[in-house]
mmCIF file of C-alpha atoms and ligand atoms in Angstrom:
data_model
loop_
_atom_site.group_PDB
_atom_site.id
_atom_site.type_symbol
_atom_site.label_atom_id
_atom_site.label_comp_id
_atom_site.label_asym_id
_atom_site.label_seq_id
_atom_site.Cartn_x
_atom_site.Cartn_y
_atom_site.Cartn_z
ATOM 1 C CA UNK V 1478 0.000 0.000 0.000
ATOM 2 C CA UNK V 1479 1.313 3.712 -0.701
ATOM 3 C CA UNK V 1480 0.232 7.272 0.501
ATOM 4 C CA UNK V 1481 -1.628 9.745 -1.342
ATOM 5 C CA UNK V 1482 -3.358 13.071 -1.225
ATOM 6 C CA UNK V 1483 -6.141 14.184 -3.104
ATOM 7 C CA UNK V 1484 -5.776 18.192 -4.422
ATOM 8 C CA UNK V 1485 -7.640 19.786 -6.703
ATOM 9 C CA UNK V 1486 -6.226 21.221 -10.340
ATOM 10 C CA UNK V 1487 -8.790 24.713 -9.520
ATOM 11 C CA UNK V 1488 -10.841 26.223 -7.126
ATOM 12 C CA UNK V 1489 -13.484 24.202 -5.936
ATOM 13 C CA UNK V 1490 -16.821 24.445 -3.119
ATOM 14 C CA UNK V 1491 -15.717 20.894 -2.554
ATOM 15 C CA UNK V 1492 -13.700 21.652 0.681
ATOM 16 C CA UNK V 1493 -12.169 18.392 1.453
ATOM 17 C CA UNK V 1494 -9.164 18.696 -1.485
ATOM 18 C CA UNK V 1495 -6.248 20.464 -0.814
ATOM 19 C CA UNK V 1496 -6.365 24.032 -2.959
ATOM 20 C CA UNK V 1497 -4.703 27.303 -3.172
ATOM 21 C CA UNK V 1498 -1.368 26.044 -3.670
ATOM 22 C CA UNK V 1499 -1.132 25.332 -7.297
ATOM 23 C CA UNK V 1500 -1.350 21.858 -8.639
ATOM 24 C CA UNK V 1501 1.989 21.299 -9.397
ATOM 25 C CA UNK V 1502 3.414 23.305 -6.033
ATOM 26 C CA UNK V 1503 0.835 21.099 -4.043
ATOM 27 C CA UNK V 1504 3.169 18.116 -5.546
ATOM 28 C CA UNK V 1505 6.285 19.368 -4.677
ATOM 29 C CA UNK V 1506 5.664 19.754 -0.865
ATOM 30 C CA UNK V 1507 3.312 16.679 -0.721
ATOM 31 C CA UNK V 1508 6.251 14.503 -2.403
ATOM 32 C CA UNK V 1509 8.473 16.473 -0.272
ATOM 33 C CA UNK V 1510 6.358 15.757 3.064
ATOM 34 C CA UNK V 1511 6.522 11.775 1.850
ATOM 35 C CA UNK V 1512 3.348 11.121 -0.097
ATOM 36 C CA UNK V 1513 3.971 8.685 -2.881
ATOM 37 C CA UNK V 1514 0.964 9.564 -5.075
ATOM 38 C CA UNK V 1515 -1.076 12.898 -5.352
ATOM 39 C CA UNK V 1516 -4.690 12.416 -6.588
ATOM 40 C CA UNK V 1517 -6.152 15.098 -9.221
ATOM 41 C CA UNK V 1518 -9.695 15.916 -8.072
ATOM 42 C CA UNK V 1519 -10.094 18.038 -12.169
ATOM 43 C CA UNK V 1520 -13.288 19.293 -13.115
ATOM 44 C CA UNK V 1521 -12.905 19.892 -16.849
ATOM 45 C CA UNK V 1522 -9.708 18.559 -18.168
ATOM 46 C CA UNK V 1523 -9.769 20.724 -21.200
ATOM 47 C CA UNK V 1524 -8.938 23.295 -18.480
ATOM 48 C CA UNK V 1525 -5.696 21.610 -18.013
ATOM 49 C CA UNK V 1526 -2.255 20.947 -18.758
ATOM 50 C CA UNK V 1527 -2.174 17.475 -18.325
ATOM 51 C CA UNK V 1528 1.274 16.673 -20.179
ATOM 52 C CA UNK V 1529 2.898 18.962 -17.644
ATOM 53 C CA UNK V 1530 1.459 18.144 -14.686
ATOM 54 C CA UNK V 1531 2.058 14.379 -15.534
ATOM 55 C CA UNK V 1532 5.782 15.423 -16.324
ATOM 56 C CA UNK V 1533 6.066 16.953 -12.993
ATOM 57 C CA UNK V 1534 4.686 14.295 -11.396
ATOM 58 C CA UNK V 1535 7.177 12.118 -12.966
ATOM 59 C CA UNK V 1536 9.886 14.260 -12.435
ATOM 60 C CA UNK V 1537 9.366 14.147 -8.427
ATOM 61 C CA UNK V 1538 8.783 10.506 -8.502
ATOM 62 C CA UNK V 1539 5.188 10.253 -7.121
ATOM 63 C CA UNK V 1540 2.429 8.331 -9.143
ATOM 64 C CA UNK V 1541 -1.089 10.042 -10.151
ATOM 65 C CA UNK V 1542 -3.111 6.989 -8.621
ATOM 66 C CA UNK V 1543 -6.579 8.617 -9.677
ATOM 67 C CA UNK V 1544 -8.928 11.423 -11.284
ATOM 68 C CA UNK V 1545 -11.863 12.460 -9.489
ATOM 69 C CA UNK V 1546 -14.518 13.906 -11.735
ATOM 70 C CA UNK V 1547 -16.954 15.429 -9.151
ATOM 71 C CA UNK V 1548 -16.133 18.775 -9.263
ATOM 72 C CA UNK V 1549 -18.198 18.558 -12.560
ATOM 73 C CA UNK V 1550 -21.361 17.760 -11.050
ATOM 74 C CA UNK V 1551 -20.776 20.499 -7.877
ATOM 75 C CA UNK V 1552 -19.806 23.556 -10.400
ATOM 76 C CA UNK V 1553 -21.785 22.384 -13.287
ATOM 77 C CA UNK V 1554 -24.271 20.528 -12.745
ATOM 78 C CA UNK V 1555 -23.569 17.498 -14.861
ATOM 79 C CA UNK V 1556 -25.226 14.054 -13.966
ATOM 80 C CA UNK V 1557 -25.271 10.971 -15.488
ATOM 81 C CA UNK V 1558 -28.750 10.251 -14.184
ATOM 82 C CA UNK V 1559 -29.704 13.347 -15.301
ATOM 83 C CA UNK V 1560 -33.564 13.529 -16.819
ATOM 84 C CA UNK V 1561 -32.543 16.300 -19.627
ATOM 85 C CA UNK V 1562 -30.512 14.220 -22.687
ATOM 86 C CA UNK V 1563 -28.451 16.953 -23.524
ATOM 87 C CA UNK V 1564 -27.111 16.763 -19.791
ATOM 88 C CA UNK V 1565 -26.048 13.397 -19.830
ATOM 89 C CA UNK V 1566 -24.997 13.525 -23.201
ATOM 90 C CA UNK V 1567 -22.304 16.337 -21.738
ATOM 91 C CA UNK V 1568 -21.643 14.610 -18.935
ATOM 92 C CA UNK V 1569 -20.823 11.179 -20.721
ATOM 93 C CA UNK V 1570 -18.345 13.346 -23.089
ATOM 94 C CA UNK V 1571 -16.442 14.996 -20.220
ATOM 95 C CA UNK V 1572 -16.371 11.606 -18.687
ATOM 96 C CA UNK V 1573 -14.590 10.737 -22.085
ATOM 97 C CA UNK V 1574 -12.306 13.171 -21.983
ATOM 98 C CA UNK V 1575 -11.399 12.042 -18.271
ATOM 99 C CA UNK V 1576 -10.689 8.956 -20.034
ATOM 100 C CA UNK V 1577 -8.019 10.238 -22.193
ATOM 101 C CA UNK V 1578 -6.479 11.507 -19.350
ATOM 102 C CA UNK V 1579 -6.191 8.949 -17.092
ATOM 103 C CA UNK V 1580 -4.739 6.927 -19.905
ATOM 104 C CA UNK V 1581 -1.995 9.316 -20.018
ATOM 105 C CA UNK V 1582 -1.847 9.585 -16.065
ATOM 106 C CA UNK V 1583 -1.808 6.085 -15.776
ATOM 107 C CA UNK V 1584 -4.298 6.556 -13.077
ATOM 108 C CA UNK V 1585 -7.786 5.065 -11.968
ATOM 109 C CA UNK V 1586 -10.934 7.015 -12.973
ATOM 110 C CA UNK V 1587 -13.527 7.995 -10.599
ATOM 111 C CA UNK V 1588 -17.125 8.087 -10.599
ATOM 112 C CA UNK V 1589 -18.506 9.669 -7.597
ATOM 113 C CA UNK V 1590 -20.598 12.689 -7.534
ATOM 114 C CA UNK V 1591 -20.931 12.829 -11.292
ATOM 115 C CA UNK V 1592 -23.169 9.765 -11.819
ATOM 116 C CA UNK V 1593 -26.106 12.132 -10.153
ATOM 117 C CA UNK V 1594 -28.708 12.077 -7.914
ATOM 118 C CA UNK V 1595 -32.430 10.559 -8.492
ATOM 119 C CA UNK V 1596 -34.057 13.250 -10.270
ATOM 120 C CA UNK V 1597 -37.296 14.200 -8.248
ATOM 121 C CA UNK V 1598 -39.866 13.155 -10.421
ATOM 122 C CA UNK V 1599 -38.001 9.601 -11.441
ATOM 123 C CA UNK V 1600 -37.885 6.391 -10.035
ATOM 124 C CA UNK V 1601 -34.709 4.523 -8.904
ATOM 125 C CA UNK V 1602 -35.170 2.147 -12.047
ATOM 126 C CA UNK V 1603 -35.717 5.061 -14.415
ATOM 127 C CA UNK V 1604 -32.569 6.902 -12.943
ATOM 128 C CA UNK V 1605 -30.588 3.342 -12.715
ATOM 129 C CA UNK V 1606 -31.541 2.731 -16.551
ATOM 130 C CA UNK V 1607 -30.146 6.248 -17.346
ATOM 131 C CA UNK V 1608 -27.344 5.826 -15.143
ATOM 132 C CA UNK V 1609 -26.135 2.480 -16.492
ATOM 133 C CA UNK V 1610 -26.095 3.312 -20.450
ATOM 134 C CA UNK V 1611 -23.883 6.462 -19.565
ATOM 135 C CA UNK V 1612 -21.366 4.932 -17.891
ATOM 136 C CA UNK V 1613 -21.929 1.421 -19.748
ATOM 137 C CA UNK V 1614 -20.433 3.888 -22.766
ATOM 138 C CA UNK V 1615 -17.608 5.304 -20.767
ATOM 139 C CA UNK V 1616 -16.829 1.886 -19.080
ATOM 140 C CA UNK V 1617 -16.669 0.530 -23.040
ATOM 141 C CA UNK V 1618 -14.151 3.439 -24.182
ATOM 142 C CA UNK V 1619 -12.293 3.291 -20.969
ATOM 143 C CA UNK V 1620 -11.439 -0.878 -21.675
ATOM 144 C CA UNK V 1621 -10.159 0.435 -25.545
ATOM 145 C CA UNK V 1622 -7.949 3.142 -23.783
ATOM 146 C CA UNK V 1623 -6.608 0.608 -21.129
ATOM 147 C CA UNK V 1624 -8.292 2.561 -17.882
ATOM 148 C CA UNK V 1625 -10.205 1.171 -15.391
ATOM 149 C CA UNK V 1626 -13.115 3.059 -13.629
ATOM 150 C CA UNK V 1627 -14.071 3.040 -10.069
ATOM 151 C CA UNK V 1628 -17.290 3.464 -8.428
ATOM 152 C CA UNK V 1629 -17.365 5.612 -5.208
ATOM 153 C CA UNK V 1630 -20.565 4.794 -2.470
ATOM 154 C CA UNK V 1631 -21.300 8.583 -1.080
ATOM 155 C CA UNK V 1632 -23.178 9.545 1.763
ATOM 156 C CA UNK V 1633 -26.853 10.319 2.016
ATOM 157 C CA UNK V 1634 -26.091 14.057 2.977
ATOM 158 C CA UNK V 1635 -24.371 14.224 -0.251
ATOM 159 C CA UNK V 1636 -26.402 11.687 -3.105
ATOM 160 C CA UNK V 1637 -29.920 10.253 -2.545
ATOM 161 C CA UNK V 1638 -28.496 6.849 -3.568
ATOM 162 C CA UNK V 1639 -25.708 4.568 -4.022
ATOM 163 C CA UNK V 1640 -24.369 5.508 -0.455
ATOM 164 C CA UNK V 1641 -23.339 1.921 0.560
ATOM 165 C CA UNK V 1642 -20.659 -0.672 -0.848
ATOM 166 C CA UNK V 1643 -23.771 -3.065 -1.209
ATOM 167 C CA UNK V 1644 -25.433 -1.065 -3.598
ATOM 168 C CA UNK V 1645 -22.698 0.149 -5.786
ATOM 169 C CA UNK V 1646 -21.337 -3.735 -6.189
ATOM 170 C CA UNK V 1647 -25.231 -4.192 -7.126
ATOM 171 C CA UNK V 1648 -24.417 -1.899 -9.535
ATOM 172 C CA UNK V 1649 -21.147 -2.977 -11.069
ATOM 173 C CA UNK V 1650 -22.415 -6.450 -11.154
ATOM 174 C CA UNK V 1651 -25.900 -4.815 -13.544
ATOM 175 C CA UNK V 1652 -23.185 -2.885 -15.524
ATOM 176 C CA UNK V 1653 -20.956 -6.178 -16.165
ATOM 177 C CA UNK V 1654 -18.150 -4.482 -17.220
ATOM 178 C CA UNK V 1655 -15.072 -6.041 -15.535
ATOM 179 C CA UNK V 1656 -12.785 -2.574 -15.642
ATOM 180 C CA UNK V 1657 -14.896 -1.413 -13.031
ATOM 181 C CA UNK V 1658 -14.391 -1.142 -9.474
ATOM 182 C CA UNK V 1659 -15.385 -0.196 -5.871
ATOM 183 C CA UNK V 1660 -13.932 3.142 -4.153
ATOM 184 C CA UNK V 1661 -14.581 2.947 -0.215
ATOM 185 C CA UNK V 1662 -14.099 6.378 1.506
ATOM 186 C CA UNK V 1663 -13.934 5.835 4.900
ATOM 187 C CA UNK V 1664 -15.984 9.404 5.927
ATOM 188 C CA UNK V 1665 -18.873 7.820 3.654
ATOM 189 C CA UNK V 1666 -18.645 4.481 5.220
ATOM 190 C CA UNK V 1667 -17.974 5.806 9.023
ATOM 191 C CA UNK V 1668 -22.001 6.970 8.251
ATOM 192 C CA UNK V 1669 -23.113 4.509 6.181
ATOM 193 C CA UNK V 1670 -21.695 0.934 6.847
ATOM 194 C CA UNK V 1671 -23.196 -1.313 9.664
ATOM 195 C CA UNK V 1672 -19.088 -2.467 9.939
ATOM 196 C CA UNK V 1673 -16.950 -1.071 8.003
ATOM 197 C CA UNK V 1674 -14.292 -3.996 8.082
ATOM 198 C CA UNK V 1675 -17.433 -6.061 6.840
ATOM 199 C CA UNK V 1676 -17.927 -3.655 4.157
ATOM 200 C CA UNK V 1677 -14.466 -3.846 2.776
ATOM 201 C CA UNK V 1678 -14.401 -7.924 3.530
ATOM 202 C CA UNK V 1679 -17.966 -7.645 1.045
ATOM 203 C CA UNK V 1680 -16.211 -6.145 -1.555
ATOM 204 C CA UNK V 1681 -12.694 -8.018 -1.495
ATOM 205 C CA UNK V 1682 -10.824 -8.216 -4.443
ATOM 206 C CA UNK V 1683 -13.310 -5.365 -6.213
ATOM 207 C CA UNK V 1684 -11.838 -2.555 -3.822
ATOM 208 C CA UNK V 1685 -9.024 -1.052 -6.414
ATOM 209 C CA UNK V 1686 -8.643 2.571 -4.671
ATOM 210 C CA UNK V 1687 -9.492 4.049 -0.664
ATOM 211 C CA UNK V 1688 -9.901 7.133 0.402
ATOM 212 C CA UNK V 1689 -8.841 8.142 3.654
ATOM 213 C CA UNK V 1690 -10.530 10.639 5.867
ATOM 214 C CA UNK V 1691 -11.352 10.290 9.717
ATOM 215 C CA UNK V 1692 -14.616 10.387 11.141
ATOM 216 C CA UNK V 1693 -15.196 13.866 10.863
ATOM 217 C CA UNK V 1694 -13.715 14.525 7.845
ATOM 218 C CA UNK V 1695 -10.020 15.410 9.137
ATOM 219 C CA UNK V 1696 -6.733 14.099 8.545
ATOM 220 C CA UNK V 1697 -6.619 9.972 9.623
ATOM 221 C CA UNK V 1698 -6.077 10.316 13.909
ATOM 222 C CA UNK V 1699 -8.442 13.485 13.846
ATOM 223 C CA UNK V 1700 -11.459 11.315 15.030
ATOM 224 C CA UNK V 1701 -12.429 8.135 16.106
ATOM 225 C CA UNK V 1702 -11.410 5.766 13.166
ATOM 226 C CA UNK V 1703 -9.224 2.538 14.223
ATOM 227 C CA UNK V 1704 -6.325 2.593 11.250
ATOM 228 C CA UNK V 1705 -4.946 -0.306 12.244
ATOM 229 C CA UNK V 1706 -8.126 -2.213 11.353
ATOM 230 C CA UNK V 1707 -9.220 -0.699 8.537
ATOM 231 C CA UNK V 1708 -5.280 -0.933 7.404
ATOM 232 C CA UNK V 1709 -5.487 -4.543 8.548
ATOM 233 C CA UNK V 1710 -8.652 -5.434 7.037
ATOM 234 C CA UNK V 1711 -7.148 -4.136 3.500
ATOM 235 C CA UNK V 1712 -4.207 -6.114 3.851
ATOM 236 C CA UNK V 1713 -6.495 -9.328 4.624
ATOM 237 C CA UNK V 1714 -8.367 -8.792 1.439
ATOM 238 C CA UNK V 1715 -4.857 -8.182 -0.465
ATOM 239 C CA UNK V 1716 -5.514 -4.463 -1.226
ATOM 240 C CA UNK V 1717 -2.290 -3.198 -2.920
ATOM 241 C CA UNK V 1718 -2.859 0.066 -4.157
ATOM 242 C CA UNK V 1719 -3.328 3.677 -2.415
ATOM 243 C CA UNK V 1720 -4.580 4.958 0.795
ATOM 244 C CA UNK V 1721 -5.738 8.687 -0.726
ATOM 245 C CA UNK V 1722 -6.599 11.270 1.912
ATOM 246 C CA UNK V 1723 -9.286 13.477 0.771
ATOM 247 C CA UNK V 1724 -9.412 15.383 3.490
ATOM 248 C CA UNK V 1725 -10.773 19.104 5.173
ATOM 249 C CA UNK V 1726 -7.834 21.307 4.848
ATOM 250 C CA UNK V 1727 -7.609 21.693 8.727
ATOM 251 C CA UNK V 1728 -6.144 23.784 10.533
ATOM 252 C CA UNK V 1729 -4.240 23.940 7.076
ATOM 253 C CA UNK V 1730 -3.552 21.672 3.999
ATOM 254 C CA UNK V 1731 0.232 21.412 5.384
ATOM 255 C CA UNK V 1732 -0.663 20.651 8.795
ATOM 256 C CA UNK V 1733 -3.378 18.033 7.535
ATOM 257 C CA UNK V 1734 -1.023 16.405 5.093
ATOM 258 C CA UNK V 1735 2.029 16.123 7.589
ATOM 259 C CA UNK V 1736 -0.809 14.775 10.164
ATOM 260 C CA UNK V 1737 -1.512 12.109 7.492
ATOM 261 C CA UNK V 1738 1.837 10.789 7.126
ATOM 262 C CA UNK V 1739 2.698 10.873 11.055
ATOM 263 C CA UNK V 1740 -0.374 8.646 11.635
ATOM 264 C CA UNK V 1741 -0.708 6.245 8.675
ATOM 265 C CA UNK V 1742 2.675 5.616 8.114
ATOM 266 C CA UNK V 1743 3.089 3.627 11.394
ATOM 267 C CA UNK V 1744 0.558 1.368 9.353
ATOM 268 C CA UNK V 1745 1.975 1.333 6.555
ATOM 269 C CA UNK V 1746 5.821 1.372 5.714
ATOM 270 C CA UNK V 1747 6.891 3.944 2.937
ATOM 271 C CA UNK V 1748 7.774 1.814 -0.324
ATOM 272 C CA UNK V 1749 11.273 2.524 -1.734
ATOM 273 C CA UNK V 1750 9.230 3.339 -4.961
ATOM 274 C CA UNK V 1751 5.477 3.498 -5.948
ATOM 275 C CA UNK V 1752 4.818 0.210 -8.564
ATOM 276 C CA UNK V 1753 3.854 -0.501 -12.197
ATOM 277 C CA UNK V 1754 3.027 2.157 -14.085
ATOM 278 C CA UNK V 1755 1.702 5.639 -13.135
ATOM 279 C CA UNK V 1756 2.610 3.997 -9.199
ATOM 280 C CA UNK V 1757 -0.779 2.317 -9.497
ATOM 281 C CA UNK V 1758 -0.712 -1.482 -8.241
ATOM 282 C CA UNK V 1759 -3.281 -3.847 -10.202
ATOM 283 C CA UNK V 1760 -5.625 -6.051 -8.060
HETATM 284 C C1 LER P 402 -17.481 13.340 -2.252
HETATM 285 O O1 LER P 402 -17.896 13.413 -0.956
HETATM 286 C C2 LER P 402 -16.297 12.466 -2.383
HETATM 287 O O2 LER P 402 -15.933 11.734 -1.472
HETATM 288 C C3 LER P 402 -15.597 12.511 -3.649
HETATM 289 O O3 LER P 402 -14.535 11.611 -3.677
HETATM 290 C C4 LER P 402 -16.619 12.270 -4.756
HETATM 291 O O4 LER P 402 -16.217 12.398 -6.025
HETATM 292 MN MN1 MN P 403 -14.196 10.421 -1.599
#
C-alpha cells in the first residue's frame, strides 16, 4: 500500500481537497512531506495541462493513482442520471475526456458525484436505466484506452443513492463491465456501513482505490477511526494500491497532510518506490 493526497487542479466548493497552492506546487511539498501519489480531483480537463502536470509528477517521482470527476457535477451541474438528454450527453463526453487523461496519467478514474442524484420526479429504475447506459459507454471506451473506472458509495447528505458498498457492487455487477471497481471512503462508510471492516471484507478483491478521511472529515487520527483495522482489514483482502486522503484542509492543507503521514505511516511502511506504471498497483 502507498500514501496519497487528493488536491484539486482549480478552485473548488468541494472543501475536502487540498487548494490554493497550485497543482503542481501542491506536488512538490506533498512529495516532499513523503506522499507517494497525489490524486487530481479536475473538473474539466480541457482546463488543463495534463502533459505537464504528468511530467512533474514524474519528475518528483510520485504516481497520479486517480482522477476524481466530481467537481463537474458540484460547479456544473452534470449528472449521469440526469432527466434532460443533452445533460447526460455532456456529462458522458467529459467523462470521455477524463478517459483520455487517465490513460496518459496512468491513473484510476472515478465516478462519484458525477453519476447524479435521483431526479425528483423519477424512479430509482428510471434513474438506474439512465445511469447504467452512460457509464456502460464510458466503461466501453475506458477498456479500448486501457483505464479502469471506479465506483465511489457517497453519503446520504451528499447523493440520494448509491451511499453503501452493497449497492454500488449491485451496480457494477448490472453494468458487467469487468474494468470497473469499488472506491470505499472511509468518511462515507464511518455513516453509512453497519461495519466497516465487513464492508471492505464484502467487496474483497473489487476494492481497487481508498480514500482516507477520519470520522469527521479530518486528517486519519483526527477522530475516532481505528487505522490499524481498517489498514489490517485491507491487507487481509490483499488491497495493494493507495490509501488517498481526501481530506478538510484543517487547521491547514500542510498541517493536515504532515498529520496524514505521522499517523498512517506507522501502518503502513513507505515503499522505496510506488509500482507498475503511473505507481498504481493492479488487483
Ligand atoms: C465526495 O464526498 C467524495 O468523497 C468525492 O470523492 C466524490 O467524487
Ligand atoms: Mn471520496
Amino acid at each position: 500500500m502507498n500514501l496519497s493526497y487528493v488536491v484539486s487542479t482549480s478552485a473548488t466548493r468541494f472543501a475536502a481537497v487540498g487548494q490554493g497552492r497550485g497543482p503542481a506546487e501542491a506536488m512538490r511539498f506533498l512529495a516532499g512531506v513523503g506522499f507517494e501519489g497525489v490524486e487530481l480531483a479536475i473538473r474539466d480537463p480541457s482546463q488543463v495541462d495534463v502533459g505537464r502536470l504528468a511530467a512533474v509528477a514524474s519528475g518528483l517521482g510520485v504516481a497520479v493513482p486517480a482522477i476524481g470527476t466530481g467537481q463537474a457535477y458540484l460547479e456544473e451541474g452534470l449528472s449521469l442520471a440526469a432527466p434532460e438528454a443533452a445533460i447526460r450527453e455532456r456529462t458522458v463526453g467529459r467523462l470521455l475526456a477524463h478517459v483520455d487523461t487517465a490513460r496518459r496519467m496512468h491513473a484510476l478514474l472515478i465516478v462519484g458525484l458525477i453519476h447524479g442524484p435521483i431526479p425528483p420526479e423519477a424512479d430509482r429504475e428510471a434513474a438506474a436505466a439512465r445511469l447504467l447506459d452512460g457509464l456502460g459507454r464510458v466503461a466501453r471506451a475506458a477498456a479500448e484506452a486501457g483505464v479502469r473506472i471506479v465506483i465511489e458509495p457517497i453519503n446520504r447528505y451528499e447523493s440520494n443513492w448509491l451511499n453503501t458498498v452493497e449497492e454500488v457492487l449491485e451496480l457494477i455487477e448490472r453494468l458487467g463491465a469487468d474494468n470497473v471497481g469499488v472506491l470505499p471512503d472511509t468518511f462515507h462508510m464511518n455513516i453509512e456501513e453497519a461495519s466497516i471492516p465487513a464492508a471492505l471484507r464484502r467487496a474483497g478483491p473489487r476494492v481497487w482505490h481508498v480514500h482516507v478521511a477520519d470520522s469527521n472529515r479530518r486528517a486519519p487520527g483526527d477522530g475516532h477511526l481505528e487505522w490499524a483495522e481498517v489498514v489490517a482489514v485491507l491487507r487481509e483482502i490483499g488491497y495493494t494500491g493507495f490509501l488517498s486522503a481526501e481530506i478538510l484542509p484543517h487547521p491547514t492543507l500542510e498541517e493536515a497532510a504532515r498529520r496524514t503521514i505521522e499517523v498512517l505511516r506507522a501502518h503502513v511502511p513507505r515503499s522505496a518506490r510506488a509500482a507498475g506504471p503511473g505507481g498504481h498497483v493492479a488487483p
